mmCIF file of C-alpha atoms in Angstrom:
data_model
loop_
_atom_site.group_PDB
_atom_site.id
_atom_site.type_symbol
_atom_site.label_atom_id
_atom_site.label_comp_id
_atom_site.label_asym_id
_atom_site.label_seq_id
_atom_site.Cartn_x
_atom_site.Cartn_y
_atom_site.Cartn_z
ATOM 1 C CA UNK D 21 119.076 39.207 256.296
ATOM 2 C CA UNK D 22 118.660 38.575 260.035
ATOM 3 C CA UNK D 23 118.158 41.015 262.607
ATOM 4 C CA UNK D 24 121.873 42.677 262.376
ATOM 5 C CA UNK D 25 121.040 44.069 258.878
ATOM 6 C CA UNK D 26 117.753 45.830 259.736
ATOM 7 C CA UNK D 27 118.537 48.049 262.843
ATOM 8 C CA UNK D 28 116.715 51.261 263.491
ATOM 9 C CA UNK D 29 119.074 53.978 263.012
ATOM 10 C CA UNK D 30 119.281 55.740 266.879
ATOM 11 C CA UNK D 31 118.247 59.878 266.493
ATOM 12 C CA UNK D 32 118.788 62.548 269.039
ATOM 13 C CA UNK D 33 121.720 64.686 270.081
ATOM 14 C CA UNK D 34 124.363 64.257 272.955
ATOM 15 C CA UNK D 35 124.337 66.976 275.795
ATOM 16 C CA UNK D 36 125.972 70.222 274.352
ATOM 17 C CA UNK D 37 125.633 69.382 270.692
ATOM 18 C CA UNK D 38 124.997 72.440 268.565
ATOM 19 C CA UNK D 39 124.457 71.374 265.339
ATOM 20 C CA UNK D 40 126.833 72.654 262.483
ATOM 21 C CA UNK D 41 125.249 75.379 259.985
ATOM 22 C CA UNK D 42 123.627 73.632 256.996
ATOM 23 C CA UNK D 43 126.160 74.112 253.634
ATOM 24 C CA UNK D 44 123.728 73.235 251.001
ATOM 25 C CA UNK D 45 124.766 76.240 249.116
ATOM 26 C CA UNK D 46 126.953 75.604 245.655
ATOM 27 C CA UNK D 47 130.621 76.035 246.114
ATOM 28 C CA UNK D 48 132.648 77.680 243.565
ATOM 29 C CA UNK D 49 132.514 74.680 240.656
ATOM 30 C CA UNK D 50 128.727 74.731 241.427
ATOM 31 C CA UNK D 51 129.012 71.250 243.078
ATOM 32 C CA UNK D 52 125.572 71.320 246.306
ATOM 33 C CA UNK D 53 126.219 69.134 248.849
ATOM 34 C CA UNK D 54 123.747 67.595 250.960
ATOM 35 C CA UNK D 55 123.471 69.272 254.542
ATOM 36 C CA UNK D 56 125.498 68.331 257.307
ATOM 37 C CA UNK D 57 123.520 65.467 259.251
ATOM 38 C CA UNK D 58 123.115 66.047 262.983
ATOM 39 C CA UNK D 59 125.112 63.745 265.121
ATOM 40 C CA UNK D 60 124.164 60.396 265.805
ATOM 41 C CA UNK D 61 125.364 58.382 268.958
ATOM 42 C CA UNK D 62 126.825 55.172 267.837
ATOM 43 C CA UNK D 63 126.985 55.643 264.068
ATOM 44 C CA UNK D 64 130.621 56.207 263.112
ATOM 45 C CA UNK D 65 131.799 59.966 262.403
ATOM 46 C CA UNK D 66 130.692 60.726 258.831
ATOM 47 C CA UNK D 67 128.456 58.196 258.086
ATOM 48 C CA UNK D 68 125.486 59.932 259.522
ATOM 49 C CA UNK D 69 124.988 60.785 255.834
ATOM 50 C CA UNK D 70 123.942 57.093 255.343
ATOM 51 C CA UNK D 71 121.315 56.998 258.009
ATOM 52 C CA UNK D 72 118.967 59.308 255.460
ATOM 53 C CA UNK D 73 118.936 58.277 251.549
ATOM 54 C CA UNK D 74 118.202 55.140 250.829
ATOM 55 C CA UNK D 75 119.621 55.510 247.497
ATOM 56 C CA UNK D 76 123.043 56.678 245.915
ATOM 57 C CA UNK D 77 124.424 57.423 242.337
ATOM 58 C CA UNK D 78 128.466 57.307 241.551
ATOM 59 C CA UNK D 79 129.444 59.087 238.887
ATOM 60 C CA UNK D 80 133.087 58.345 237.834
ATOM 61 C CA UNK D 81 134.918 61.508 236.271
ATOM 62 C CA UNK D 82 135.932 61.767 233.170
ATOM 63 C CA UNK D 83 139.986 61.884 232.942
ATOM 64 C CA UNK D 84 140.828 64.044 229.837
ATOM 65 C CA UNK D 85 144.515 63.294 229.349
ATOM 66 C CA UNK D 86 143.124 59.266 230.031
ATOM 67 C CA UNK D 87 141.128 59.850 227.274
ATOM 68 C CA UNK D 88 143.839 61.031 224.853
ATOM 69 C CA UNK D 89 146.950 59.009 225.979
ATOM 70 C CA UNK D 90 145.422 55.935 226.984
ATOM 71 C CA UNK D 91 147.456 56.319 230.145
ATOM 72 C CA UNK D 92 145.287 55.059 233.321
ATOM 73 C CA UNK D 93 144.831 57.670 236.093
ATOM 74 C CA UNK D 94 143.902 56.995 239.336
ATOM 75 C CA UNK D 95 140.065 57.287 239.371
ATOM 76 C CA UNK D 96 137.780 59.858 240.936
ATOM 77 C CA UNK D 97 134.003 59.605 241.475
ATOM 78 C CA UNK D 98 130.837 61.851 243.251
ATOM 79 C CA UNK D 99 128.422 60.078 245.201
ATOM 80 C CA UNK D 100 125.247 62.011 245.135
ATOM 81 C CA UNK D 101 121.804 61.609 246.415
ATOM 82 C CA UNK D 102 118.253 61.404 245.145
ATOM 83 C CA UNK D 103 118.340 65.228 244.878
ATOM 84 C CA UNK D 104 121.550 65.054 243.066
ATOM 85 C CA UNK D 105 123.261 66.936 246.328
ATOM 86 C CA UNK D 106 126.729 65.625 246.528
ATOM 87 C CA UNK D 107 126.905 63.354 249.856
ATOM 88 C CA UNK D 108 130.737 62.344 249.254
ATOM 89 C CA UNK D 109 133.839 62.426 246.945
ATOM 90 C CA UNK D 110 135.557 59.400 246.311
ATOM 91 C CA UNK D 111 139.522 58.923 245.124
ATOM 92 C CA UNK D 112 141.549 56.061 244.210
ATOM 93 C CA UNK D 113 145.337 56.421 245.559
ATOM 94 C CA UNK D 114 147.522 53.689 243.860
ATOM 95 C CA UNK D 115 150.558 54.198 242.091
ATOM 96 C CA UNK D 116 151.548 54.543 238.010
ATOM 97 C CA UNK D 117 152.694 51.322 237.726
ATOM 98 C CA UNK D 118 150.470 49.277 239.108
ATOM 99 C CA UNK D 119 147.293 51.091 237.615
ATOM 100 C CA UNK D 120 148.593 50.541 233.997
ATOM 101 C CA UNK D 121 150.049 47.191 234.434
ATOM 102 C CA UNK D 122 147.030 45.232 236.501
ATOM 103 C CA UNK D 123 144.650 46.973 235.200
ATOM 104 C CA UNK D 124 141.179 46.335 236.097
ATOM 105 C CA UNK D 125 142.320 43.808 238.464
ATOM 106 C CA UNK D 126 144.812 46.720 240.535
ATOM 107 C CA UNK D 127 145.108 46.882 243.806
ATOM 108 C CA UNK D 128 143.686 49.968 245.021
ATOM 109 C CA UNK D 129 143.003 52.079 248.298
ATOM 110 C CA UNK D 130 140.145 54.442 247.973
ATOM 111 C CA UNK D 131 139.335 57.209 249.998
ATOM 112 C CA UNK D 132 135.604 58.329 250.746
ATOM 113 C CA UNK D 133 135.771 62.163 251.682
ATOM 114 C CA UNK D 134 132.558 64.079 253.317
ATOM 115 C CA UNK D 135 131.821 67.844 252.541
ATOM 116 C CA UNK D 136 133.406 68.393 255.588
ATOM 117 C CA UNK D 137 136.814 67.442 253.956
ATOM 118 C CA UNK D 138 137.657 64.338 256.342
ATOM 119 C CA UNK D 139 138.140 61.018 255.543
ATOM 120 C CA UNK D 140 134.980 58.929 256.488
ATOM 121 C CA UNK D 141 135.619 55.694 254.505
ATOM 122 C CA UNK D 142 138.208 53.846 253.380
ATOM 123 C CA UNK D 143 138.149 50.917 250.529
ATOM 124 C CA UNK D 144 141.448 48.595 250.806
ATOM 125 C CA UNK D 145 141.466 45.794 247.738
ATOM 126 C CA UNK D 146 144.543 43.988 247.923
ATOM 127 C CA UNK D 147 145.749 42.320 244.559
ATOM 128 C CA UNK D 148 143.768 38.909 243.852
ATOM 129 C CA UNK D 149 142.566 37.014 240.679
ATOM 130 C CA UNK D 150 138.658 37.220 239.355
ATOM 131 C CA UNK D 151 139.164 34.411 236.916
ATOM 132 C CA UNK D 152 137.402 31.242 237.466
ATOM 133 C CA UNK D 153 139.981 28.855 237.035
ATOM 134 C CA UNK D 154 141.776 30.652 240.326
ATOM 135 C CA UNK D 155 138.682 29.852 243.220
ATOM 136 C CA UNK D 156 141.269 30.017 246.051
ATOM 137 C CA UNK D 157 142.411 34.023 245.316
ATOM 138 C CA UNK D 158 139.154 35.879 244.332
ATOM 139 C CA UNK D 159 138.258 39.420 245.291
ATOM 140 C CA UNK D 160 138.134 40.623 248.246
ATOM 141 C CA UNK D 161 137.670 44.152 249.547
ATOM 142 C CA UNK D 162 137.986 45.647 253.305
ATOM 143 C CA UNK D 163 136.289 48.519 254.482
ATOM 144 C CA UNK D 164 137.138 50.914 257.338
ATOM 145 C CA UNK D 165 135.089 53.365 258.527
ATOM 146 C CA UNK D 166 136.225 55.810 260.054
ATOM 147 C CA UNK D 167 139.749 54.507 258.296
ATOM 148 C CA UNK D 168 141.397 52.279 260.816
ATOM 149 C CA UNK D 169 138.221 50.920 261.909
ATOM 150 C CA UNK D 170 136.989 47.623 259.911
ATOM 151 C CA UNK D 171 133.207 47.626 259.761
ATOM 152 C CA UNK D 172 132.711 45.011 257.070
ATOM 153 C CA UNK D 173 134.011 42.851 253.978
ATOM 154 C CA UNK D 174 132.848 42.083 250.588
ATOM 155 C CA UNK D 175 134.614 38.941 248.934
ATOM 156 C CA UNK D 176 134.041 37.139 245.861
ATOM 157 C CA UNK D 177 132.096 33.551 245.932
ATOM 158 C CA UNK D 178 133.482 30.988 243.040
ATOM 159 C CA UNK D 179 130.743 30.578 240.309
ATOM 160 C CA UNK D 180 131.951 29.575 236.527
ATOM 161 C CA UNK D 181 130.463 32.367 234.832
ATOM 162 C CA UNK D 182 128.080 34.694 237.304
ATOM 163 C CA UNK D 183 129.522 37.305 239.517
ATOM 164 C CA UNK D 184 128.401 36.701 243.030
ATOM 165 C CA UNK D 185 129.651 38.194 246.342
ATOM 166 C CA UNK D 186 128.953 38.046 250.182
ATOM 167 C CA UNK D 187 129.086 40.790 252.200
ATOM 168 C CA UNK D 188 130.246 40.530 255.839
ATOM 169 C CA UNK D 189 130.756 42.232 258.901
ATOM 170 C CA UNK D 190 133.658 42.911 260.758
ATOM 171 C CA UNK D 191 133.913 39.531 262.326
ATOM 172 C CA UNK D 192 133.865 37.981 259.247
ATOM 173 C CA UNK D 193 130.260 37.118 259.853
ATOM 174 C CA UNK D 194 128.125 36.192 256.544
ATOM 175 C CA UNK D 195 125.418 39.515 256.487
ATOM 176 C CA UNK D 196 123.800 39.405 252.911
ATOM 177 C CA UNK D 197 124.466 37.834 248.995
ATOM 178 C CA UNK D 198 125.180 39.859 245.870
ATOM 179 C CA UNK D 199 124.399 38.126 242.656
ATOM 180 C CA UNK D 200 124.939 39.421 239.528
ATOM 181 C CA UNK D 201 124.362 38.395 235.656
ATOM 182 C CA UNK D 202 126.109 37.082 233.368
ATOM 183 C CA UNK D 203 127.672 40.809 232.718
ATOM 184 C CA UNK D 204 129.574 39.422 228.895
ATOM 185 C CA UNK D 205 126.404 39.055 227.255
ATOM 186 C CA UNK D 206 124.676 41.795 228.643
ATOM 187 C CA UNK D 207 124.688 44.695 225.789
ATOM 188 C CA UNK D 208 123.449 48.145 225.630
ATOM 189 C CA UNK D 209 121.317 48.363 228.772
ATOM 190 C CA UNK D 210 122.020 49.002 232.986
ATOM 191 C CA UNK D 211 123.302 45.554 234.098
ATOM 192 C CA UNK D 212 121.940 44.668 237.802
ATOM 193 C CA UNK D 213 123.223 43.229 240.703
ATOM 194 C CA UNK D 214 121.042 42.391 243.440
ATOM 195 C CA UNK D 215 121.613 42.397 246.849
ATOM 196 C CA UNK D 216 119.728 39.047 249.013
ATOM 197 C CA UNK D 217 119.306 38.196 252.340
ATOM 198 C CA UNK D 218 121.522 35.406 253.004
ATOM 199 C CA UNK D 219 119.315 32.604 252.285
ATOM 200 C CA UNK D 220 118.928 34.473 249.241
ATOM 201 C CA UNK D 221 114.694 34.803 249.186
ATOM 202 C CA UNK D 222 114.567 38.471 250.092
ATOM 203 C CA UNK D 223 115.777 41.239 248.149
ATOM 204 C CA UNK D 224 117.468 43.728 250.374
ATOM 205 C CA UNK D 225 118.623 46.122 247.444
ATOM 206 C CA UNK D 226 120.335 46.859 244.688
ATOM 207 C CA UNK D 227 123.631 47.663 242.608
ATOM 208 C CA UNK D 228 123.112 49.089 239.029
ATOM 209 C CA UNK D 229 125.602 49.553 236.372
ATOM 210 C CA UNK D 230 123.788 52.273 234.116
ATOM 211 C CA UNK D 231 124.504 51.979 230.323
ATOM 212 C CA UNK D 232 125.884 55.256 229.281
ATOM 213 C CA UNK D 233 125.966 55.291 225.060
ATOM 214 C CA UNK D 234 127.913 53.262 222.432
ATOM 215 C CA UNK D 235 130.554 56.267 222.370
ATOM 216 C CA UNK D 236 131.585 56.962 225.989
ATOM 217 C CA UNK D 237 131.125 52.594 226.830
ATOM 218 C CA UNK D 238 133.845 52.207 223.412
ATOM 219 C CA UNK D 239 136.173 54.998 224.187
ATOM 220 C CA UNK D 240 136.185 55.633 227.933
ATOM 221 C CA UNK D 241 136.199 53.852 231.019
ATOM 222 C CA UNK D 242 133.972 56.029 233.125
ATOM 223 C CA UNK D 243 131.061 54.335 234.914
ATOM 224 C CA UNK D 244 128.142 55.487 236.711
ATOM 225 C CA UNK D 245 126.493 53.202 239.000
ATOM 226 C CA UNK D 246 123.428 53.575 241.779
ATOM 227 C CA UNK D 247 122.912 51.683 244.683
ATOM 228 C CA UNK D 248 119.625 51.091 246.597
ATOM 229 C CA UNK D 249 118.986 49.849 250.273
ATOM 230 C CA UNK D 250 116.308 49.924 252.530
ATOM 231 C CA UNK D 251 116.475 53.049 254.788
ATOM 232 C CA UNK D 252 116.411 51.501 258.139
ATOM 233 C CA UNK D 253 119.681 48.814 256.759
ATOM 234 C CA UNK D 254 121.887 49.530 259.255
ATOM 235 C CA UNK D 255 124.602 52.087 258.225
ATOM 236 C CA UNK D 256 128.015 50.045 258.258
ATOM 237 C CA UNK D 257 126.773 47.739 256.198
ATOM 238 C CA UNK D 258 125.097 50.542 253.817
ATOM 239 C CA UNK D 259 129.148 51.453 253.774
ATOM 240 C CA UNK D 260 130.302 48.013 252.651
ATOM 241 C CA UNK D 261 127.505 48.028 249.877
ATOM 242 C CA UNK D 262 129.469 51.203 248.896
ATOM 243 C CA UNK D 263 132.191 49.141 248.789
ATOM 244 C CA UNK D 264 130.615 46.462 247.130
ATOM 245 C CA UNK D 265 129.573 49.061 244.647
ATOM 246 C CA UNK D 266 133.453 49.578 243.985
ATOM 247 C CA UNK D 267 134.742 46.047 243.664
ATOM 248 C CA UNK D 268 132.162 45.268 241.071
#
């Protein structure tokens, strides 16, 4: 993946940090949420989180009145770690109409939220096609971190049948390859994308879709999904494989 993709992540504090107080404890819904990382020079406010897992799980909520009327909501999802200590809350913000008449294809801004209650990360996916008859308006998806701020994109790559994406950095730069299978005849087990180094010989990580029972697959839309990258990947682009993560 080149030497932009595996940079050391720098450690130490600036003169006159103090450290916030660790808030591990369980809040009032019993959610834990990892510890407040220690400052980091360089890394972008809030992603300091990033710079110590090497793996996280999204778990979409379940919507209840979705459930019974059909009606879309906007989505919600925790990302957690390893330990299952919450590292960030995700949200979708898009409107009524568009949610129930694109569908899977919406538009959507998300909004990545640390336990702190700021906005670290923001997911912009403006409306495009993901057919393959339409190779000149695929998928794309900015993100901005902190919001404001683009650190990387992930867009679509024309294929007739197999899901594949590049991931870039804010200059548009190609970083690493995401291919994925051939998800429409993939039944009743995780489906895996898998993230390359962009001659596509090295695995760099990974994007799971788990497979979560015949009853909640038939009758809800709620996924769960884990992502794995190396620990040392360098952290904005360990945010746009979040984002990958949500365009897939």
């Amino acid at each position: 993946a080149g030497n932009y993709g595996f940079q050391a992540q720098p450690m130490g504090f600036p003169g006159g940090f103090i450290p916030p107080p660790v808030q591990s404890q369980p809040t009032m819904d019993g959610t834990i949420w990892m510890p407040i990382p220690p400052s980091i020079p360089n890394c972008p406010p809030g992603l300091e989180y990033l710079t110590q897992i090497d793996q996280v799980l999204i778990h979409q909520q379940l919507e209840v009145l979705e459930i019974v009327t059909g009606f879309e909501e906007n989505n919600k999802y925790e990302l957690k770690n390893a330990l299952g200590q919450r590292v960030y809350f995700a949200a979708e913000d898009t409107d009524c109409m568009t949610r129930n008449c694109c569908g899977p294809s919406r538009p959507f801004t998300m909004r990545i939220i640390d336990n702190l209650g700021r906005e670290v990360i923001r997911l912009h996916r403006p409306l495009r096609c993901d057919g393959c008859c339409c190779p000149c308006c695929l998928q794309e998806l900015e993100v901005q971190a902190p919001p404001g701020t683009t650190v990387g994109y992930v867009v679509q790559n024309w294929h007739i049948c197999l899901p594949k994406f590049t991931i870039q950095d804010e200059k548009r730069k190609d970083i690493l390859k995401i291919n994925g299978p051939c998800v429409w005849c993939r039944c009743c087990e995780d489906v895996h994308f898998e993230v390359m180094s962009l001659d596509e010989t090295c695995p760099v990580g990974r994007i799971s879709k788990q497979w979560t029972g015949v009853v909640r697959e038939m009758f809800t839309d709620t996924d769960n999904f884990g992502i794995s990258f190396p620990m040392d990947l360098d952290v904005k682009m360990k945010a746009v494989m979040l984002g990958a993560c949500f365009l897939i």
